[in-house]
Short mmCIF file of C-alpha atoms in Angstrom, two decimals:
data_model
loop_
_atom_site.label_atom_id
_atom_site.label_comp_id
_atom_site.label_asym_id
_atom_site.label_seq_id
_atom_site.Cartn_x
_atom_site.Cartn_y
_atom_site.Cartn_z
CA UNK K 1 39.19 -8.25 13.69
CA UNK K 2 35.75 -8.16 13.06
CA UNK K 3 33.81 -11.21 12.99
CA UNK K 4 32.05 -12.11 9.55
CA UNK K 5 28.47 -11.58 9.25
CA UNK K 6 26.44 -14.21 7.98
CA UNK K 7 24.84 -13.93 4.26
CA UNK K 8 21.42 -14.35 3.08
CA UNK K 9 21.10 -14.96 -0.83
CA UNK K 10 19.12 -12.92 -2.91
CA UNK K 11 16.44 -15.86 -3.53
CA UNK K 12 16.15 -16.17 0.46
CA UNK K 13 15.82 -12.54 0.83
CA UNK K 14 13.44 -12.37 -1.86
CA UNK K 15 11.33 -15.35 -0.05
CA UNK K 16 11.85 -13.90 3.00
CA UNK K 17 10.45 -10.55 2.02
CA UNK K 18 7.26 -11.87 -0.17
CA UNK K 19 6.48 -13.83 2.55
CA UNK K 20 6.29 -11.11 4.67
CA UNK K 21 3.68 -9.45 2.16
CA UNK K 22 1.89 -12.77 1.67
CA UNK K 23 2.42 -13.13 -1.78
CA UNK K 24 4.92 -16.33 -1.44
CA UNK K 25 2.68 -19.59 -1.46
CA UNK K 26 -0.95 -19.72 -3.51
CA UNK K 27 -3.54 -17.14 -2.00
CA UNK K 28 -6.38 -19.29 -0.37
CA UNK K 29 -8.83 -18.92 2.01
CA UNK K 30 -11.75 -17.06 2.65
CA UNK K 31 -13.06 -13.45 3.03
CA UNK K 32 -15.30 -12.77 5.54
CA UNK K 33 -14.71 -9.20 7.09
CA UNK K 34 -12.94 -11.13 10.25
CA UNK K 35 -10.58 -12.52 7.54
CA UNK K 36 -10.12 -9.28 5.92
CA UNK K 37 -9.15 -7.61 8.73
CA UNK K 38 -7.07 -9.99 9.77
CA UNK K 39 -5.12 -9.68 6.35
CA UNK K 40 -4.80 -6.12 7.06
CA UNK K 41 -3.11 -6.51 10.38
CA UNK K 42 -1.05 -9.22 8.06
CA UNK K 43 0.58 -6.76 6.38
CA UNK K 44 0.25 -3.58 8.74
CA UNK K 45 -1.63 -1.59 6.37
CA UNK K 46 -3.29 -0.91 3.26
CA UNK K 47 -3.22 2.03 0.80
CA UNK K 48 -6.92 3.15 -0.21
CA UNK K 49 -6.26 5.44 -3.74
CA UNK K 50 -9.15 6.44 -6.24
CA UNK K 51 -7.87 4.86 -8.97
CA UNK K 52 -10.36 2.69 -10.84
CA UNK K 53 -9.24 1.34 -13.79
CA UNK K 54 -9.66 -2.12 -12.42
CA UNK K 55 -10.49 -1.48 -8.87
CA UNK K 56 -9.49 0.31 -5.84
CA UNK K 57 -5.98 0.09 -4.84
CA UNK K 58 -6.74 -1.33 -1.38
CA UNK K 59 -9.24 -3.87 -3.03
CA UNK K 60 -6.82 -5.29 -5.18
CA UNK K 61 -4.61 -5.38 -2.79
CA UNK K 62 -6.44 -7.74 -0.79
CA UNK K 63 -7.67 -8.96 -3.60
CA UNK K 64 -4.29 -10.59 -4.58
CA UNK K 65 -4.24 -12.61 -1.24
CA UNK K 66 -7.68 -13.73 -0.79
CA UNK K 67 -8.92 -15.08 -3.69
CA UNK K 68 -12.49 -14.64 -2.76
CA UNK K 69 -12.84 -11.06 -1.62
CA UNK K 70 -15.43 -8.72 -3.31
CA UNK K 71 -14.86 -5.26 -3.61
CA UNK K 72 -16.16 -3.03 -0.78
CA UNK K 73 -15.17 -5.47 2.08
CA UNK K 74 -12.44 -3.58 3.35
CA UNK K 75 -14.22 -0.69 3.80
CA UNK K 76 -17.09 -2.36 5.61
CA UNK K 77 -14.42 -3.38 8.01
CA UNK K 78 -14.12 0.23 8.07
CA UNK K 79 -17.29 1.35 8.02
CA UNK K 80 -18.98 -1.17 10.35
CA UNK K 81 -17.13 -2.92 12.10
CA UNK K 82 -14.26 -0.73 13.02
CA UNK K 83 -11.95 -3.14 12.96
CA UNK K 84 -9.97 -1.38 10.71
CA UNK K 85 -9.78 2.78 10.29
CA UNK K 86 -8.41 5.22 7.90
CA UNK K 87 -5.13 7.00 8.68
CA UNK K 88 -1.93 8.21 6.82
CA UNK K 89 1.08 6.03 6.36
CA UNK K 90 2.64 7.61 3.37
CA UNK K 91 -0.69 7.82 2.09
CA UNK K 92 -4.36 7.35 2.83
CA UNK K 93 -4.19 3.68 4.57
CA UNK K 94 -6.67 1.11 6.43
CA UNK K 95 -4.82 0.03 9.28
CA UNK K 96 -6.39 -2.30 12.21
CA UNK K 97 -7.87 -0.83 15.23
CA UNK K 98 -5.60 -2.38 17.40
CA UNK K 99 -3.04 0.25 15.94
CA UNK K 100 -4.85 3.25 16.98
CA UNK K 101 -2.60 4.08 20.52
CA UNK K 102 0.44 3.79 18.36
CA UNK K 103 -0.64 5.96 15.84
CA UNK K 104 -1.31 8.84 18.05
CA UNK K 105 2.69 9.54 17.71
CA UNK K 106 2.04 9.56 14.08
CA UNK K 107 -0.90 11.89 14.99
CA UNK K 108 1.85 14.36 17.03
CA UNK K 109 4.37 13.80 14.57
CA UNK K 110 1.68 14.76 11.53
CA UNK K 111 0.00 17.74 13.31
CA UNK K 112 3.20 19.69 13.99
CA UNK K 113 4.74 18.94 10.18
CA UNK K 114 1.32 19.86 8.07
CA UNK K 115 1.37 23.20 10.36
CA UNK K 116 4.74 24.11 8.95
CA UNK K 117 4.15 22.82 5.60
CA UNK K 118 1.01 24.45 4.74
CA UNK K 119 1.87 27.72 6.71
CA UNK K 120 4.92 27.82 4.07
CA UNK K 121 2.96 27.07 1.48
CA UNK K 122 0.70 30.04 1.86
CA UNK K 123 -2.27 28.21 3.09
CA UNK K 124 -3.30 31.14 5.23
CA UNK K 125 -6.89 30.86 7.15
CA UNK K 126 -7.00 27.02 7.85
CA UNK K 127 -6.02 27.60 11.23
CA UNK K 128 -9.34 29.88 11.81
CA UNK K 129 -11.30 26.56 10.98
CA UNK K 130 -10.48 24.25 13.17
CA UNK K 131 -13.08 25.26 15.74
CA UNK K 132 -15.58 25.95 13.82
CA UNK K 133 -15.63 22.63 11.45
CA UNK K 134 -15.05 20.72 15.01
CA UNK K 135 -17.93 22.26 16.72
CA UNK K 136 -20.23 21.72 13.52
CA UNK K 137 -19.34 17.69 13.03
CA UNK K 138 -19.89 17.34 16.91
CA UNK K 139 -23.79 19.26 16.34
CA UNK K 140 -24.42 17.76 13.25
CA UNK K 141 -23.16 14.49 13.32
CA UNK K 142 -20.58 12.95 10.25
CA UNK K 143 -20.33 15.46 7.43
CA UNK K 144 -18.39 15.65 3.90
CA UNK K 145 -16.22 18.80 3.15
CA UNK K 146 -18.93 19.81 0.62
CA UNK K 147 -21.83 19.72 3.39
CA UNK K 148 -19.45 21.88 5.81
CA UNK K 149 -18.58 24.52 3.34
CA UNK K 150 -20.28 24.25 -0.06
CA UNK K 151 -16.76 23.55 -1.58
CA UNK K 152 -15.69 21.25 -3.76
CA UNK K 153 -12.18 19.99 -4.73
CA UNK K 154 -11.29 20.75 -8.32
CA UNK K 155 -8.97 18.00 -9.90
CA UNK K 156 -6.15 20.83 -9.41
CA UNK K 157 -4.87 19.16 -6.19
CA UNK K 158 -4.24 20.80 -2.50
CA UNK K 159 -3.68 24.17 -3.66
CA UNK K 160 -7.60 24.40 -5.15
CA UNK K 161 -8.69 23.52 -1.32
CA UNK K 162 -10.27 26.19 0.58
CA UNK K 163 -9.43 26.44 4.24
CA UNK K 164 -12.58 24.45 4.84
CA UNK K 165 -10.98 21.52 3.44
CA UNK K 166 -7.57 22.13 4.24
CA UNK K 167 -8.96 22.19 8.03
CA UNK K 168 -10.51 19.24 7.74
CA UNK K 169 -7.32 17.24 6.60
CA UNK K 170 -5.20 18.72 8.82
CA UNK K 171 -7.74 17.65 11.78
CA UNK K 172 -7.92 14.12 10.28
CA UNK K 173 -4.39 13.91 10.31
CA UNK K 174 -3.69 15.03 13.59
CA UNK K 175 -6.51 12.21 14.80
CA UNK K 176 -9.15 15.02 16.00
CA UNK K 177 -11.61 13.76 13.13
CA UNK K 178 -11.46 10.41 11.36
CA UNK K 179 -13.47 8.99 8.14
CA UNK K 180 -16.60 7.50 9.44
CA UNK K 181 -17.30 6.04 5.25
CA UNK K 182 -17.35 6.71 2.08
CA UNK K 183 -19.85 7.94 -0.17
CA UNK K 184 -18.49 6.99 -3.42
CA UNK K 185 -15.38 8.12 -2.24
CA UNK K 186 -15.63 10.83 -0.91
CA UNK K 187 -14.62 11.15 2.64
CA UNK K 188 -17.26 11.44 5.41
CA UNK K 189 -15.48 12.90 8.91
CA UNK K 190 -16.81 12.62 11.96
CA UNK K 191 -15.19 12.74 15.36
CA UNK K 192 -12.58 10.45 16.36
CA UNK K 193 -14.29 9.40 19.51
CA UNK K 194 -17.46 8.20 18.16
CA UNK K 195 -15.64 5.94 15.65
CA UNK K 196 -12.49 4.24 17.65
CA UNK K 197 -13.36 1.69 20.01
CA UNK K 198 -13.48 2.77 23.34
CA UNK K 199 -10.81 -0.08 24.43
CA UNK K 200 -8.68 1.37 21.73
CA UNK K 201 -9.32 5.11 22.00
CA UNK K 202 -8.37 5.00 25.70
CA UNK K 203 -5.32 2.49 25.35
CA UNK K 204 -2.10 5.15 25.10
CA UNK K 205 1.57 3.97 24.60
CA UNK K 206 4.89 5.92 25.44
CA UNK K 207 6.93 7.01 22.75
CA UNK K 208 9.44 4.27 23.82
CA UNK K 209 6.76 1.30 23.37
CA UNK K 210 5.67 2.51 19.86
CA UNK K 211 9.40 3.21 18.58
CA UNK K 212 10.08 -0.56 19.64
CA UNK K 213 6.73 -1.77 18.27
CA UNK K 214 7.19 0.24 15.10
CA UNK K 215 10.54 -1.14 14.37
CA UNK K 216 9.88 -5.25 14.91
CA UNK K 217 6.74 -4.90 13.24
CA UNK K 218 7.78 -2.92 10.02
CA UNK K 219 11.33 -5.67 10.10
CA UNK K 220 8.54 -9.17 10.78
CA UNK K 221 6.82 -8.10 7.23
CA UNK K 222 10.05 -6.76 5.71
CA UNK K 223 12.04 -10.16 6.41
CA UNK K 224 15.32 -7.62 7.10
CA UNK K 225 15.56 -4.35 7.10
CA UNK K 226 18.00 -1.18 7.88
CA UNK K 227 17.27 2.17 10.18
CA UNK K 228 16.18 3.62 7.37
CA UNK K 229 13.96 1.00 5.63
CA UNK K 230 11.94 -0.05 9.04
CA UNK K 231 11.62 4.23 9.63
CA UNK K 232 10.11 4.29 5.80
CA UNK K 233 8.14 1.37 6.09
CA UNK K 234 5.26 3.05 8.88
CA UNK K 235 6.66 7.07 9.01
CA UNK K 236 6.05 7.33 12.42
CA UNK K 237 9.42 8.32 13.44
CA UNK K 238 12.64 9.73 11.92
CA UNK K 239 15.46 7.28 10.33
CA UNK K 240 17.56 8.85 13.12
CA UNK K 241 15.59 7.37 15.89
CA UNK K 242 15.26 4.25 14.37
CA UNK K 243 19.64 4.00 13.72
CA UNK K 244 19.85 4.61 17.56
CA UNK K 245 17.50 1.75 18.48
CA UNK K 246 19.18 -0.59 15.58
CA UNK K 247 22.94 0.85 16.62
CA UNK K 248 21.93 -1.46 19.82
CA UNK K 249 21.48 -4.59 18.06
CA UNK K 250 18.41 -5.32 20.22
CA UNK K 251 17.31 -8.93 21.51
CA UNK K 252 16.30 -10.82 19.28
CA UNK K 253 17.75 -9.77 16.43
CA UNK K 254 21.01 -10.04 14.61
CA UNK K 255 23.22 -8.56 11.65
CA UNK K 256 23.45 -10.27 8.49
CA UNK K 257 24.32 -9.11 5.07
CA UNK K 258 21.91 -9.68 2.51
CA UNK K 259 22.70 -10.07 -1.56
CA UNK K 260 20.97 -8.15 -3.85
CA UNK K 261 20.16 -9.39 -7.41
CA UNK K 262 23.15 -7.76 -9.00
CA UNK K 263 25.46 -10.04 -6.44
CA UNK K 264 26.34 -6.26 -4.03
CA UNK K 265 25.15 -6.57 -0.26
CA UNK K 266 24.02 -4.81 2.01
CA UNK K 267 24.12 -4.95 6.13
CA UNK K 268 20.65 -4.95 7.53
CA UNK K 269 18.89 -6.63 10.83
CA UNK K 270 17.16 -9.52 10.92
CA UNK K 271 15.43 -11.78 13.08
CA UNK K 272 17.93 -13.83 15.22
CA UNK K 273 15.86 -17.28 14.32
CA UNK K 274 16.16 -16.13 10.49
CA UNK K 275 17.43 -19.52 9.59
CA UNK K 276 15.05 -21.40 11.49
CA UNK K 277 11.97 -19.00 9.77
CA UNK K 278 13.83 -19.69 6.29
CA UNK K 279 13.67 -23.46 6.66
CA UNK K 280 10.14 -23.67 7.62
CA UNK K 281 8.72 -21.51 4.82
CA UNK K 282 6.78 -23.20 1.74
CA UNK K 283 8.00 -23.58 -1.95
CA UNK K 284 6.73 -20.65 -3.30
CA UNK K 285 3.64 -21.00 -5.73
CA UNK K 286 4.22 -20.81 -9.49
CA UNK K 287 0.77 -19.03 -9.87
CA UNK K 288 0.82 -15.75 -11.97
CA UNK K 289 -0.39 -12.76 -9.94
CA UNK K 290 -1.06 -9.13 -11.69
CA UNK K 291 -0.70 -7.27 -8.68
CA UNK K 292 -2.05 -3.77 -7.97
CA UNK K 293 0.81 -0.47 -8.42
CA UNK K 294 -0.15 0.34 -4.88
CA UNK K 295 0.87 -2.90 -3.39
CA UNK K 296 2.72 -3.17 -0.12
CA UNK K 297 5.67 -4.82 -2.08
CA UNK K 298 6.11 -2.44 -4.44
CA UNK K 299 5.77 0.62 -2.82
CA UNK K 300 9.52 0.85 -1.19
CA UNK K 301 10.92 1.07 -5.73
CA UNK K 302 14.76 1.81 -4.75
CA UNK K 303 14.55 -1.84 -2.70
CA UNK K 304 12.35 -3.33 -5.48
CA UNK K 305 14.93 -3.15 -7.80
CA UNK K 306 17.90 -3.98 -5.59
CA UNK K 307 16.00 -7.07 -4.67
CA UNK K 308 14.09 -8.33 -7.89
CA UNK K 309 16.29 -6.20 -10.40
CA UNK K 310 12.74 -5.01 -11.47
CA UNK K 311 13.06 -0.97 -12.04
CA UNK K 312 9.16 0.16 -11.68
CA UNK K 313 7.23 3.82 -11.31
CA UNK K 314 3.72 4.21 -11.41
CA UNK K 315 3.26 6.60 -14.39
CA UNK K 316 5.53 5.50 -17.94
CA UNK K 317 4.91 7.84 -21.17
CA UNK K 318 3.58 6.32 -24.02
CA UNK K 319 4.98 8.01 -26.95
CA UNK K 320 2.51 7.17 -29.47
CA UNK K 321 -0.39 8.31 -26.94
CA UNK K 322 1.19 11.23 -25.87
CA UNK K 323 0.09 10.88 -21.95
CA UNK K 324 0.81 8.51 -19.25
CA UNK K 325 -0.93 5.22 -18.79
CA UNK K 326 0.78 4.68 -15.34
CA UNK K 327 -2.02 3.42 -13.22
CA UNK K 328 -3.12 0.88 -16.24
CA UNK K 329 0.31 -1.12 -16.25
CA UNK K 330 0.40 -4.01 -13.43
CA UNK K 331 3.30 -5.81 -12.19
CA UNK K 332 3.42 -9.28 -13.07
CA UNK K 333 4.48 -11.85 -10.03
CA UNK K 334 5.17 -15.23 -10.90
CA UNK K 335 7.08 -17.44 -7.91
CA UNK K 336 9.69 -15.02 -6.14
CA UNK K 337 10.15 -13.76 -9.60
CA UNK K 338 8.76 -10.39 -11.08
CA UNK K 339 8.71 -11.43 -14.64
CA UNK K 340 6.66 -8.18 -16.55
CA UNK K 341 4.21 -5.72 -16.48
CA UNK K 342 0.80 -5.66 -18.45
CA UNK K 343 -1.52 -2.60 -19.38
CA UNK K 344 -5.09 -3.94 -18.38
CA UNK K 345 -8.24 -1.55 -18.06
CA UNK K 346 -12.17 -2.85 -16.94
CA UNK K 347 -14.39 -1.41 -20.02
CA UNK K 348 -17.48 -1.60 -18.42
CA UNK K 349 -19.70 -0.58 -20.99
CA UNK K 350 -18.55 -3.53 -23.23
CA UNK K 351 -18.36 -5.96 -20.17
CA UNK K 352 -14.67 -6.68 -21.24
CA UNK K 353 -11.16 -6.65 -19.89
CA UNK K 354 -9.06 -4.82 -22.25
CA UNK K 355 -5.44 -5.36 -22.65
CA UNK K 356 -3.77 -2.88 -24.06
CA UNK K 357 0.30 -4.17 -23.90
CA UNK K 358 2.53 -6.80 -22.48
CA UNK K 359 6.41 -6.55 -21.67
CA UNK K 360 8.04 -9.60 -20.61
CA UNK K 361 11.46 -8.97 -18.14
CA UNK K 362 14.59 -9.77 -20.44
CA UNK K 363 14.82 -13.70 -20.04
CA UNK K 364 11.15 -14.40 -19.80
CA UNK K 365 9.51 -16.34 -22.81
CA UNK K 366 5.76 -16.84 -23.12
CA UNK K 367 5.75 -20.78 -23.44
CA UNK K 368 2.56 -22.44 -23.53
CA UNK K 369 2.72 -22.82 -19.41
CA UNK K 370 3.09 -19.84 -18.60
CA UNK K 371 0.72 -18.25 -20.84
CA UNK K 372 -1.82 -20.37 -19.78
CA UNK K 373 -1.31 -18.97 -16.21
CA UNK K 374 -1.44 -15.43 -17.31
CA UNK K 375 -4.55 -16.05 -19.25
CA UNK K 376 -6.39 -17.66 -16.12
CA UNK K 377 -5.31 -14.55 -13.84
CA UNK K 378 -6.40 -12.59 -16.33
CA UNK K 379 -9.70 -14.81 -15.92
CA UNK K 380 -9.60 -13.67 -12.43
CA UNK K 381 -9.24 -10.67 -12.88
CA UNK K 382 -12.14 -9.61 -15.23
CA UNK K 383 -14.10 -11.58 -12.57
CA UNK K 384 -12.73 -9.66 -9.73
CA UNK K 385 -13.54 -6.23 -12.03
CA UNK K 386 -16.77 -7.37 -12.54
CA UNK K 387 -16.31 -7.86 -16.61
CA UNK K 388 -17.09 -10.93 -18.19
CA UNK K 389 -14.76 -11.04 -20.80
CA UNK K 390 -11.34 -10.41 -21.97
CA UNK K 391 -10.15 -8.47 -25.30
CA UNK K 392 -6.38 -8.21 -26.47
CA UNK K 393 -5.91 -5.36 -28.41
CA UNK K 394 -4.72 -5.88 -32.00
CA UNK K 395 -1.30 -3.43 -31.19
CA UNK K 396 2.04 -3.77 -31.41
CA UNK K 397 2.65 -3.57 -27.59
CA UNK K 398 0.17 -7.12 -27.38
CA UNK K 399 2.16 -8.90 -30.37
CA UNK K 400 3.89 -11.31 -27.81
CA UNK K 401 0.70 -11.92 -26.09
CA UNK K 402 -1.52 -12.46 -29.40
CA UNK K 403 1.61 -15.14 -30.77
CA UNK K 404 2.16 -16.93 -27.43
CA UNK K 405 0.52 -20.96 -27.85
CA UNK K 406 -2.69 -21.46 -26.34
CA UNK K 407 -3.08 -17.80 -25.25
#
């Protein structure tokens, strides 16, 4: 008979998990780039989107943890420091430097895949690029796909590319070029060599090493995880690869079965000294934190809700609107508790922080506590978007917000 695993409630797992993503105790501390990049390598990555409505994804993100970042620090880790550099997780992502030999598999695995994709997909002609955009960066120094090829990306997605562009991304991805800055936001490529560290560029790892890496690193900020979580959480390898190196149970680690919200469980691995790491972690803050869509925590949605019983996408319909506000409703974080979402947007030309609706989980009342605490992150956050004020919109979606005491 088979021995009983051991159980991990669903307010450990959650605490386990947030404190992977360093959202459990009160952010603190500050944000010089050393400490930025540094919170990087904390979580493993960061997503970079061009969504502004408050600010950039990756400068919320960071944001959320260091209470006195300033947008545009990441990217100057970026930029001049290379400390961090910009590669593709699951998306466009800062990662640390120290990442780069492991990321050449991810390179390999990306360079065959967007072949095959695009080829399918009828992009036709990319392939005569490659040489030709190469040997222009390496003349010319760091260019933009408009400088290369006088195009310029309509807001119709891939399929407006020309092979110019398409080139150019599939080189990126593959490592050949990477993103020297920013202007705006618009990428500006240059060759991987001149931008990666020479103790980095020249450090390579076997398959084996980076499979292992991949695995305890993506389960350390996951708390526990299964094959196919700790394969999601980086994309390097395939969930099959990552079920034969679990099906081991390697050193260090253990089984356990961890409870979801709704009282199911699930097997998953864990660290062997789980109990010890569980005892020595702080009470988790009560602070309120509106935390960006793109966040590290949220971005895994089917585990989201099995965890947190919070069900959240990105883009929700307003009826009355006709269109999708996704990217101006925010998760709201209080404790190891997701307790709403908010509709928020920076009006710059009025110098105000607008928001446009509030909906509370089922359960959650607006005392005067806890409204206080949403009104001072809501302080913080105009600050952070550079708006000195904050309006609540005379709606019906803000009616709990506008009647809550001391709000």
């Amino acid at each position: 008979m088979a021995p009983t695993l051991p159980r991990l409630s669903n307010e450990d797992a959650r605490r386990l998990f947030l404190d992977g993503h360093g959202l459990l105790e009160r952010p603190k501390g500050p944000a010089r780039r050393s400490d930025i990049a540094a919170q990087v390598a904390a979580l493993g990555f960061v997503q970079v989107d061009s969504v502004n409505v408050l600010a950039r994804a990756h400068d919320h993100i960071l944001w959320s943890r260091l209470p006195a970042y300033r947008q545009g620090g990441a990217m100057a880790c970026s930029a001049r420091d290379r400390s961090l550099f910009e590669g593709w997780t699951h998306d466009a992502a800062l990662l640390p430097v120290a990442q780069f030999a492991h990321w050449r598999h991810k390179f390999e695995a990306d360079r065959a895949a967007l072949i095959a994709r695009w080829e399918t997909w009828g992009r036709a002609g990319f392939r005569k690029e490659f040489d030709q955009v190469r040997a222009r960066i390496a003349r010319e120094g760091a260019l933009t796909a408009a400088e290369l090829g006088g195009e310029r990306q309509t807001s119709g997605g891939w399929w407006d590319w020309k092979p110019t562009k398409t080139a150019l991304e599939y080189l990126w991805r593959s490592g050949e070029l990477g993103i020297c800055h920013r202007r705006g936001f618009t990428k500006v490529y240059d060759l991987t060599e001149r931008l990666i560290p020479p103790e980095h560029l020249n450090s390579r790892k076997s398959a084996e090493e980076t499979l292992e890496w991949s695995a305890r690193a993506a389960l350390a900020r996951l708390g526990f995880g299964t094959p196919s979580e700790l394969s999601a959480f980086w994309d390097i390898f395939p969930k099959r690869h990552l079920a034969e190196w679990a099906a081991q149970t390697p050193k260090g680690l253990a089984r356990i079965l961890v409870e979801h919200r709704d009282g199911t469980v699930r097997e998953a691995l864990i660290e062997e000294d789980w109990e010890v790491k569980r005892a020595s972690l702080g009470r988790p803050s009560n602070r309120i934190r509106i935390l960006s869509p793109f966040d590290p925590a949220l971005r895994d949605r089917k585990r989201l809700e099995r965890l947190f019983g919070f069900s959240y996408r990105i883009e929700i319909f307003v009826p009355e609107a006709k269109r999708r506000y996704g990217y101006y409703v925010f998760p709201i974080l209080e404790g190891t508790r997701l307790i709403g979402r908010i509709e928020v947007k920076a009006d710059r030309e009025r110098d105000r922080l607008r928001v446009l609706g509030y909906w509370p989980e089922p359960g959650i009342t607006l005392g005067t506590g806890r409204a206080a605490r949403l009104g001072d992150e809501l302080m913080r956050l105009a600050r952070f978007a550079n708006v000195s004020d904050i309006e609540v919109a005379r709606a019906p979606k803000t009616a709990i917000l506008r009647d809550a005491p001391g709000f």
